[in-house]
Amino acid sequence: MMTSMISGLGCLAALLLCRKVWRSVSYTKPRDRGIDPIGEAEVFLAYGKTKEAVRVLRDALADEPDNLAAKVTLLRAYSSDRDVKAYSQLATDVHPRLQGQNVWKTIQKNGRDMDPMNPLFNT
């Protein structure tokens, strides 16, 4: 009985691993599918799928490194995921372009909540 249960768990683990590998191999960028990556990321965020949103946004930024809208949306994803390091690094990157704008105030507020000792969020 115990052997068959362990065998069954092994098969389940193998199936889940295959499923994960298949998803990563069969991934097609949103732009290649005719979809706006920021819009797709927003949908993922609305459903709490931050890892998927981060993947889409990182791919978009690989193709368009200066896409400020993608960076701001990625900051939201990092904030949702409570990824302090990634959030702080990206906030440092966008700070010169957003300083003084309302969106920067929101970024600072979220940053203070996650990393209260970071001077970037306390100026």
Tab-separated table of C-alpha atoms in Angstrom:
chain	number	residue	atom	x	y	z
A	1	MET	CA	0.000	0.000	0.000
A	2	MET	CA	2.721	2.470	1.029
A	3	THR	CA	4.805	1.680	-2.062
A	4	SER	CA	1.887	2.378	-4.407
A	5	MET	CA	1.157	5.643	-2.615
A	6	ILE	CA	4.779	6.786	-2.965
A	7	SER	CA	4.743	5.718	-6.599
A	8	GLY	CA	1.560	7.711	-7.159
A	9	LEU	CA	3.094	10.795	-5.557
A	10	GLY	CA	6.162	10.373	-7.739
A	11	CYS	CA	3.978	10.268	-10.849
A	12	LEU	CA	2.089	13.356	-9.713
A	13	ALA	CA	5.335	15.230	-9.075
A	14	ALA	CA	6.618	14.218	-12.517
A	15	LEU	CA	3.363	15.370	-14.125
A	16	LEU	CA	3.521	18.757	-12.387
A	17	LEU	CA	7.144	19.200	-13.423
A	18	CYS	CA	6.311	18.346	-17.044
A	19	ARG	CA	3.437	20.814	-16.973
A	20	LYS	CA	5.730	23.581	-15.678
A	21	VAL	CA	8.383	22.810	-18.297
A	22	TRP	CA	5.762	22.745	-21.065
A	23	ARG	CA	4.445	26.173	-20.043
A	24	SER	CA	7.914	27.679	-20.070
A	25	VAL	CA	8.785	26.107	-23.430
A	26	SER	CA	5.498	26.970	-25.105
A	27	TYR	CA	5.422	30.603	-23.877
A	28	THR	CA	4.850	33.197	-26.587
A	29	LYS	CA	5.363	36.875	-25.852
A	30	PRO	CA	2.143	38.928	-25.798
A	31	ARG	CA	3.294	41.225	-28.642
A	32	ASP	CA	3.903	38.135	-30.788
A	33	ARG	CA	0.270	37.183	-30.126
A	34	GLY	CA	-0.973	40.700	-30.947
A	35	ILE	CA	-1.688	41.536	-27.308
A	36	ASP	CA	-0.565	44.595	-25.352
A	37	PRO	CA	1.833	43.273	-22.675
A	38	ILE	CA	0.851	45.918	-20.139
A	39	GLY	CA	-2.819	45.076	-20.574
A	40	GLU	CA	-2.105	41.387	-20.160
A	41	ALA	CA	-0.016	42.075	-17.060
A	42	GLU	CA	-2.856	44.179	-15.625
A	43	VAL	CA	-5.223	41.233	-16.065
A	44	PHE	CA	-2.753	38.910	-14.349
A	45	LEU	CA	-2.415	41.376	-11.470
A	46	ALA	CA	-6.193	41.665	-11.144
A	47	TYR	CA	-6.353	37.892	-10.646
A	48	GLY	CA	-3.417	37.807	-8.232
A	49	LYS	CA	-1.060	36.130	-10.708
A	50	THR	CA	1.947	38.323	-10.008
A	51	LYS	CA	4.565	35.862	-11.259
A	52	GLU	CA	2.894	35.770	-14.669
A	53	ALA	CA	2.615	39.575	-14.707
A	54	VAL	CA	6.296	39.934	-13.843
A	55	ARG	CA	7.265	37.543	-16.634
A	56	VAL	CA	5.222	39.427	-19.232
A	57	LEU	CA	6.575	42.797	-18.123
A	58	ARG	CA	10.195	41.647	-18.024
A	59	ASP	CA	9.801	40.306	-21.558
A	60	ALA	CA	8.288	43.616	-22.658
A	61	LEU	CA	11.185	45.516	-21.090
A	62	ALA	CA	13.707	43.227	-22.776
A	63	ASP	CA	12.242	44.384	-26.106
A	64	GLU	CA	11.600	47.993	-25.012
A	65	PRO	CA	13.970	48.909	-22.165
A	66	ASP	CA	12.684	52.499	-21.929
A	67	ASN	CA	8.990	51.588	-21.637
A	68	LEU	CA	8.076	53.643	-18.575
A	69	ALA	CA	4.496	52.329	-18.398
A	70	ALA	CA	5.813	48.758	-18.240
A	71	LYS	CA	8.237	49.739	-15.475
A	72	VAL	CA	5.478	51.372	-13.401
A	73	THR	CA	3.262	48.308	-13.825
A	74	LEU	CA	6.210	46.096	-12.880
A	75	LEU	CA	6.621	48.172	-9.719
A	76	ARG	CA	2.997	47.371	-8.873
A	77	ALA	CA	3.695	43.679	-9.379
A	78	TYR	CA	6.789	43.819	-7.168
A	79	SER	CA	4.784	45.680	-4.547
A	80	SER	CA	2.047	43.040	-4.640
A	81	ASP	CA	4.675	40.318	-4.301
A	82	ARG	CA	6.468	42.264	-1.530
A	83	ASP	CA	9.746	41.911	-3.478
A	84	VAL	CA	11.610	44.688	-1.667
A	85	LYS	CA	14.924	44.298	-3.487
A	86	ALA	CA	13.452	44.312	-7.003
A	87	TYR	CA	11.056	47.147	-6.098
A	88	SER	CA	13.844	49.333	-4.708
A	89	GLN	CA	16.120	48.704	-7.702
A	90	LEU	CA	13.421	49.540	-10.230
A	91	ALA	CA	12.266	52.573	-8.227
A	92	THR	CA	15.844	53.863	-8.295
A	93	ASP	CA	15.820	53.420	-12.077
A	94	VAL	CA	12.571	55.338	-12.681
A	95	HIS	CA	13.096	58.022	-10.034
A	96	PRO	CA	14.783	60.598	-12.326
A	97	ARG	CA	11.948	60.346	-14.871
A	98	LEU	CA	9.068	60.382	-12.389
A	99	GLN	CA	10.290	62.638	-9.601
A	100	GLY	CA	7.709	65.305	-8.806
A	101	GLN	CA	4.834	63.454	-10.490
A	102	ASN	CA	1.861	61.984	-8.632
A	103	VAL	CA	2.832	58.447	-9.628
A	104	TRP	CA	6.192	58.962	-7.883
A	105	LYS	CA	4.347	59.807	-4.644
A	106	THR	CA	2.526	56.482	-4.899
A	107	ILE	CA	5.798	54.660	-5.583
A	108	GLN	CA	7.352	56.351	-2.538
A	109	LYS	CA	4.397	55.452	-0.314
A	110	ASN	CA	4.530	51.788	-1.342
A	111	GLY	CA	8.304	51.838	-0.961
A	112	ARG	CA	8.084	53.271	2.563
A	113	ASP	CA	5.641	50.515	3.493
A	114	MET	CA	8.077	47.840	2.313
A	115	ASP	CA	11.478	49.458	2.955
A	116	PRO	CA	11.041	52.273	5.490
A	117	MET	CA	14.775	52.840	5.939
A	118	ASN	CA	15.464	53.435	2.243
A	119	PRO	CA	16.204	57.160	1.801
A	120	LEU	CA	14.798	57.073	-1.742
A	121	PHE	CA	11.316	56.682	-0.318
A	122	ASN	CA	11.721	59.286	2.431
A	123	THR	CA	12.699	62.396	0.479
